[in-house]
Coordinates of C-alpha atoms in Angstrom, one line a residue:
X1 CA 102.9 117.1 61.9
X2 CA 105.0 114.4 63.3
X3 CA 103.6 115.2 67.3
X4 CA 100.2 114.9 65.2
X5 CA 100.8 111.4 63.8
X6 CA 102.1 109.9 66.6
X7 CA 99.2 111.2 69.1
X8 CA 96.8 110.0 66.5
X9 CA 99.2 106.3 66.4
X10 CA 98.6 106.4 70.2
X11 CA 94.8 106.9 70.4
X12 CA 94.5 104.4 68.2
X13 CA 96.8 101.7 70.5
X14 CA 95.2 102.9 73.6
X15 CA 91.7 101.9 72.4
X16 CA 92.7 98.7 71.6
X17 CA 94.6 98.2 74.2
X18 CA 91.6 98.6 76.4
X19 CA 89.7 96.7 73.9
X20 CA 91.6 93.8 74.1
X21 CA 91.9 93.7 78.0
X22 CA 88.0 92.4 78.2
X23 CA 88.3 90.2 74.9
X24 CA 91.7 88.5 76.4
X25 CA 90.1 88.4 80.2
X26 CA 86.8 86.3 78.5
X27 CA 88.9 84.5 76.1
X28 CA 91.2 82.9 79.5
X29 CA 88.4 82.7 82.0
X30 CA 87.2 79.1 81.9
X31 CA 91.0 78.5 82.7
X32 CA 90.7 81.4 85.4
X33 CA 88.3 80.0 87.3
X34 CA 89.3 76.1 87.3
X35 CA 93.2 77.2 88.3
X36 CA 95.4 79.5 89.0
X37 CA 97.6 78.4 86.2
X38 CA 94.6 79.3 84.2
X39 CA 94.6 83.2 85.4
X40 CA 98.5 83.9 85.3
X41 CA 98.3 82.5 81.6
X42 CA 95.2 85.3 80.7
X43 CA 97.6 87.8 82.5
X44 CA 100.7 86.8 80.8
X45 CA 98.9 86.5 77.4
X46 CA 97.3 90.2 78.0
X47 CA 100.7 91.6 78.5
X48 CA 102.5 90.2 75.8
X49 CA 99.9 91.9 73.8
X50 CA 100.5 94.9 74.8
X51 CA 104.1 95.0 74.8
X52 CA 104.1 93.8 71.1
X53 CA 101.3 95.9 69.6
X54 CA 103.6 99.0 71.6
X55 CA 106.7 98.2 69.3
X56 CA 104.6 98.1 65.8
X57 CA 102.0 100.3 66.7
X58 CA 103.5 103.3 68.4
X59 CA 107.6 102.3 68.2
X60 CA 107.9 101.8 71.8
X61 CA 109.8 99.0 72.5
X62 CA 109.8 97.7 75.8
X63 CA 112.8 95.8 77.7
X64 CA 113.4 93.6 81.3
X65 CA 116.6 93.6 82.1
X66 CA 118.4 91.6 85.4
X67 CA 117.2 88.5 86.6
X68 CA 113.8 87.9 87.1
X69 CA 113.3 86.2 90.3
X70 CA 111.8 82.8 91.2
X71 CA 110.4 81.8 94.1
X72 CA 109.3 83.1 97.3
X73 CA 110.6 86.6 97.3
X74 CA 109.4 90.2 97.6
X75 CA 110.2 92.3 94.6
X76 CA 110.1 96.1 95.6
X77 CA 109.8 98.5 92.6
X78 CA 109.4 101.9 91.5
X79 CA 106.0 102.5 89.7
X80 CA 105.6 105.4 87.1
X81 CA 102.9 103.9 84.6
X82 CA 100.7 101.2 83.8
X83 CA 103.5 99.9 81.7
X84 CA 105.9 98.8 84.2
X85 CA 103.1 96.5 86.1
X86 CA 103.2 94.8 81.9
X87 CA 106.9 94.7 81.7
X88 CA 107.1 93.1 85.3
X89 CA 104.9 90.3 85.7
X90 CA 105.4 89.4 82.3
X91 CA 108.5 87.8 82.9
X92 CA 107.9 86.7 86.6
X93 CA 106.5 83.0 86.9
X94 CA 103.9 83.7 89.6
X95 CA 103.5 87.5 90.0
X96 CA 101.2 88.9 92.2
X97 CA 100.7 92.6 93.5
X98 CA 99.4 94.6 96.7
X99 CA 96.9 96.6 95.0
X100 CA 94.0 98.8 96.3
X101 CA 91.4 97.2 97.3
X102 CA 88.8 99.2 94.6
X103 CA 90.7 97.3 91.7
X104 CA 88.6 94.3 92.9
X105 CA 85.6 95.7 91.7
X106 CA 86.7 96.3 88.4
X107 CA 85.9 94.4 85.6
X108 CA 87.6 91.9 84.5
X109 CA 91.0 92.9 86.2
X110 CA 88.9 92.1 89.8
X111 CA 88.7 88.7 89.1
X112 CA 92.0 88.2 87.9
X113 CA 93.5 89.7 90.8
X114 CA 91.4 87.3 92.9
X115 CA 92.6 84.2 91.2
X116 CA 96.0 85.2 90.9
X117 CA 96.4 85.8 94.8
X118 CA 97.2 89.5 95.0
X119 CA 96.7 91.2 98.2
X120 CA 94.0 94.2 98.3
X121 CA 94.8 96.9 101.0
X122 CA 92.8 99.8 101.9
X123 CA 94.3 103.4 101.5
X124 CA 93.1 104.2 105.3
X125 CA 95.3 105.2 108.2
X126 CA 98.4 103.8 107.7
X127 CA 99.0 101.8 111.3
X128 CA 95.6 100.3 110.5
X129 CA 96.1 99.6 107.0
X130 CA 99.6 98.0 107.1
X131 CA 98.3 95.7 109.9
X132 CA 95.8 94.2 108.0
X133 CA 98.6 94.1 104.8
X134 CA 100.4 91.8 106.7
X135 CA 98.0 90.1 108.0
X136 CA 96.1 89.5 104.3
X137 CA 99.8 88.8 103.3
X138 CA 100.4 86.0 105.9
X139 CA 97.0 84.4 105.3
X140 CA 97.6 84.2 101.6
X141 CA 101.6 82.6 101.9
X142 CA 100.2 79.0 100.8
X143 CA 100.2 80.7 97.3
X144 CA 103.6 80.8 96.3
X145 CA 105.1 83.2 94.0
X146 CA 106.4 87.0 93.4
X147 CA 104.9 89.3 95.7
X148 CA 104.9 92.8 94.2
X149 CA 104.8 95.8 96.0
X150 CA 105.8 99.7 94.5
X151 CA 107.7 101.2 96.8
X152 CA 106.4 104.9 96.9
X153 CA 102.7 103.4 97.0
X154 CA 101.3 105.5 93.8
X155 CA 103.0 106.1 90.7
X156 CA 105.2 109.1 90.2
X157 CA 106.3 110.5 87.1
X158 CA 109.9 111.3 86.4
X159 CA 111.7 113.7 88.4
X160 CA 109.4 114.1 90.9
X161 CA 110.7 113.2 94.5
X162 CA 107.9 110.9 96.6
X163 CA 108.7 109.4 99.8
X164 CA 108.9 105.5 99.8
X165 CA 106.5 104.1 102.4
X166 CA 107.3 102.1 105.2
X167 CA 104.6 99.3 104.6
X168 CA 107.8 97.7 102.2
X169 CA 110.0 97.8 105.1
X170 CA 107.0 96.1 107.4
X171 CA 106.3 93.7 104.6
X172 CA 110.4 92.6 104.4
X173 CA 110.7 92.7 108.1
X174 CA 108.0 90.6 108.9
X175 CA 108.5 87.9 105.7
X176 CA 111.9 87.5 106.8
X177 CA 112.5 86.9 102.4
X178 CA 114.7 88.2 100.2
X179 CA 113.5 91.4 98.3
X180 CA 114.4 92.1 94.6
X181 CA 114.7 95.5 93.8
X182 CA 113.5 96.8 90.4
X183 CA 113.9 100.2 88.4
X184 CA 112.3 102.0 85.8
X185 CA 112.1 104.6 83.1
X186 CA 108.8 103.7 81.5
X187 CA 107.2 106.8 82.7
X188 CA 109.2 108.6 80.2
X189 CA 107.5 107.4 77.2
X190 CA 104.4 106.4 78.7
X191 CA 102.7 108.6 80.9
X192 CA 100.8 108.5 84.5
X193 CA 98.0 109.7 82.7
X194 CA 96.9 111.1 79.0
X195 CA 97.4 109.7 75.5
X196 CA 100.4 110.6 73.7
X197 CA 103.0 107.2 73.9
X198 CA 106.2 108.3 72.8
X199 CA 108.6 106.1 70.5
X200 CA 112.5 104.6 72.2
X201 CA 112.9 101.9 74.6
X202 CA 110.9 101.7 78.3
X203 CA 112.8 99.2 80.6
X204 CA 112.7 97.4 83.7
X205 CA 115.3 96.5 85.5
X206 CA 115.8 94.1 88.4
X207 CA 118.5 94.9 90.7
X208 CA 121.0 92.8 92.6
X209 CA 118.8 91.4 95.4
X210 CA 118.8 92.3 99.1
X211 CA 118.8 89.4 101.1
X212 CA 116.9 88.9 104.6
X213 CA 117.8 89.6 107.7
X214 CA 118.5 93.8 107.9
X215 CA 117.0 96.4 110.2
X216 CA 114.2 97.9 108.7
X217 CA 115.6 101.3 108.9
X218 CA 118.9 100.4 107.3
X219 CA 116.6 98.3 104.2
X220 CA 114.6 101.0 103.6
X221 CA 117.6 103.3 103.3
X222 CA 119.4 100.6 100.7
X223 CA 116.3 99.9 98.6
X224 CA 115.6 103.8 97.7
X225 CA 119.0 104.6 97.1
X226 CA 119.1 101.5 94.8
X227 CA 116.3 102.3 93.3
X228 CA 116.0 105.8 92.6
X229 CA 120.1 106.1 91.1
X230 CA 119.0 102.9 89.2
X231 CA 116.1 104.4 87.8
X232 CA 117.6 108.2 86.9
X233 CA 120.1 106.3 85.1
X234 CA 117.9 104.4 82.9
X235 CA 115.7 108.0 82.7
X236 CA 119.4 109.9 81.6
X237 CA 119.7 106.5 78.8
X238 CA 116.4 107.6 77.6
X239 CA 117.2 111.3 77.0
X240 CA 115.4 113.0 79.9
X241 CA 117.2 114.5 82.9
X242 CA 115.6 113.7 86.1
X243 CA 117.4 116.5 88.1
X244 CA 116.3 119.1 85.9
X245 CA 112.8 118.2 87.3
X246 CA 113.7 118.5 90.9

């Protein structure tokens, strides 16, 4: 009976979570298209809704924990749910993301992503497609902000093992900024796909940053190892065993 509630208490905050994504998007998009300022304050506003409604709606409270960075940096994070792109830009100043390049086309979210300055890459072959990641990255560095990048490239629920692609290590590399790591257990209570949100506390966390200046190899190496023991310790806080997965 209780699994019953709750599933129908999450049906009821997806819909209007998706309900409210177009009403907030029109609501903010005179200020979208004069500014940028205009389009990170729709953002901003849309995740705040979401994060509140989550704690009343479905008891899933939501927590960033670290410093969120400032400036010019590249913030490399695990990704297991829509939830932790919310939790993230949420508290960054000037977020923006490398996102696939058929999120453009959606509504709404398209134009945002446009405004904002993220980076749209095509999942191709990979020499071809981080080329032109860096080369869409280097042409839009007049914007300044947070760029956001997820590490493993998809999301990836927890305890699975996924291979963190070397477009981060390209990106860091060829910036020559520091990167912020972040970590996650959102994926525990809100899934990579389906319904059912399940009540406790989903957190990011930013991690002590790596500065510029290492070998690829050797960054790639610290960032997953930051990451991933960050992360299964905030999966263990939330009651689920990440090893028992693996």
């Amino acid at each position: 009976m209780r699994y019953a509630v709750q599933w129908l208490r999450s049906l009821i905050f997806v819909g209007q979570m998706y309900l409210m994504l177009p009403v907030i998007g029109l609501l903010y998009t005179p200020a979208a298209i004069i500014s940028r300022k205009g389009a990170l304050a729709g953002c901003k506003a849309y995740c705040l809704w979401v994060r509140w409604t989550a704690g009343w709606m479905v008891n899933l409270r939501t927590e960033v924990r670290g410093t969120p960075p400032e400036g010019q940096v590249l913030i490399a994070s695990k990704h297991q749910s829509f939830l932790d792109i919310l939790l993230i830009f949420s508290e960054l100043p000037a977020g923006r993301f490398i996102m696939k390049r058929e999120i453009l086309w959606a509504p709404v979210i398209g134009l945002y992503g446009m405004r904002i300055g993220c980076v749209a890459v095509n999942r191709g072959k990979r020499g071809a497609a981080i080329k032109k990641m860096v080369q869409d990255v280097a042409r839009g560095s007049q914007k300044p902000g947070q760029l956001i990048i997820y590490a493993q490239g998809t999301r990836v629920a927890p305890g699975v093992k996924a291979p963190y692609k070397i477009g981060v290590g390209v990106l860091y590399e060829q910036m020559g900024v520091t990167c912020v790591p972040a970590a996650t257990n959102v994926g525990v209570f809100w899934p990579k796909r389906g319904i059912y949100r399940k009540p406790g506390l989903a957190v990011v966390e930013f991690l002590e940053p790596i500065q510029a200046g290492l070998g690829k190899e050797a960054f790639m190496e610290r960032l997953e190892d930051e990451v991933e023991t960050a992360s299964d310790a905030l999966m263990r806080e939330a009651g689920f065993d990440p090893e028992a997965r693996r």
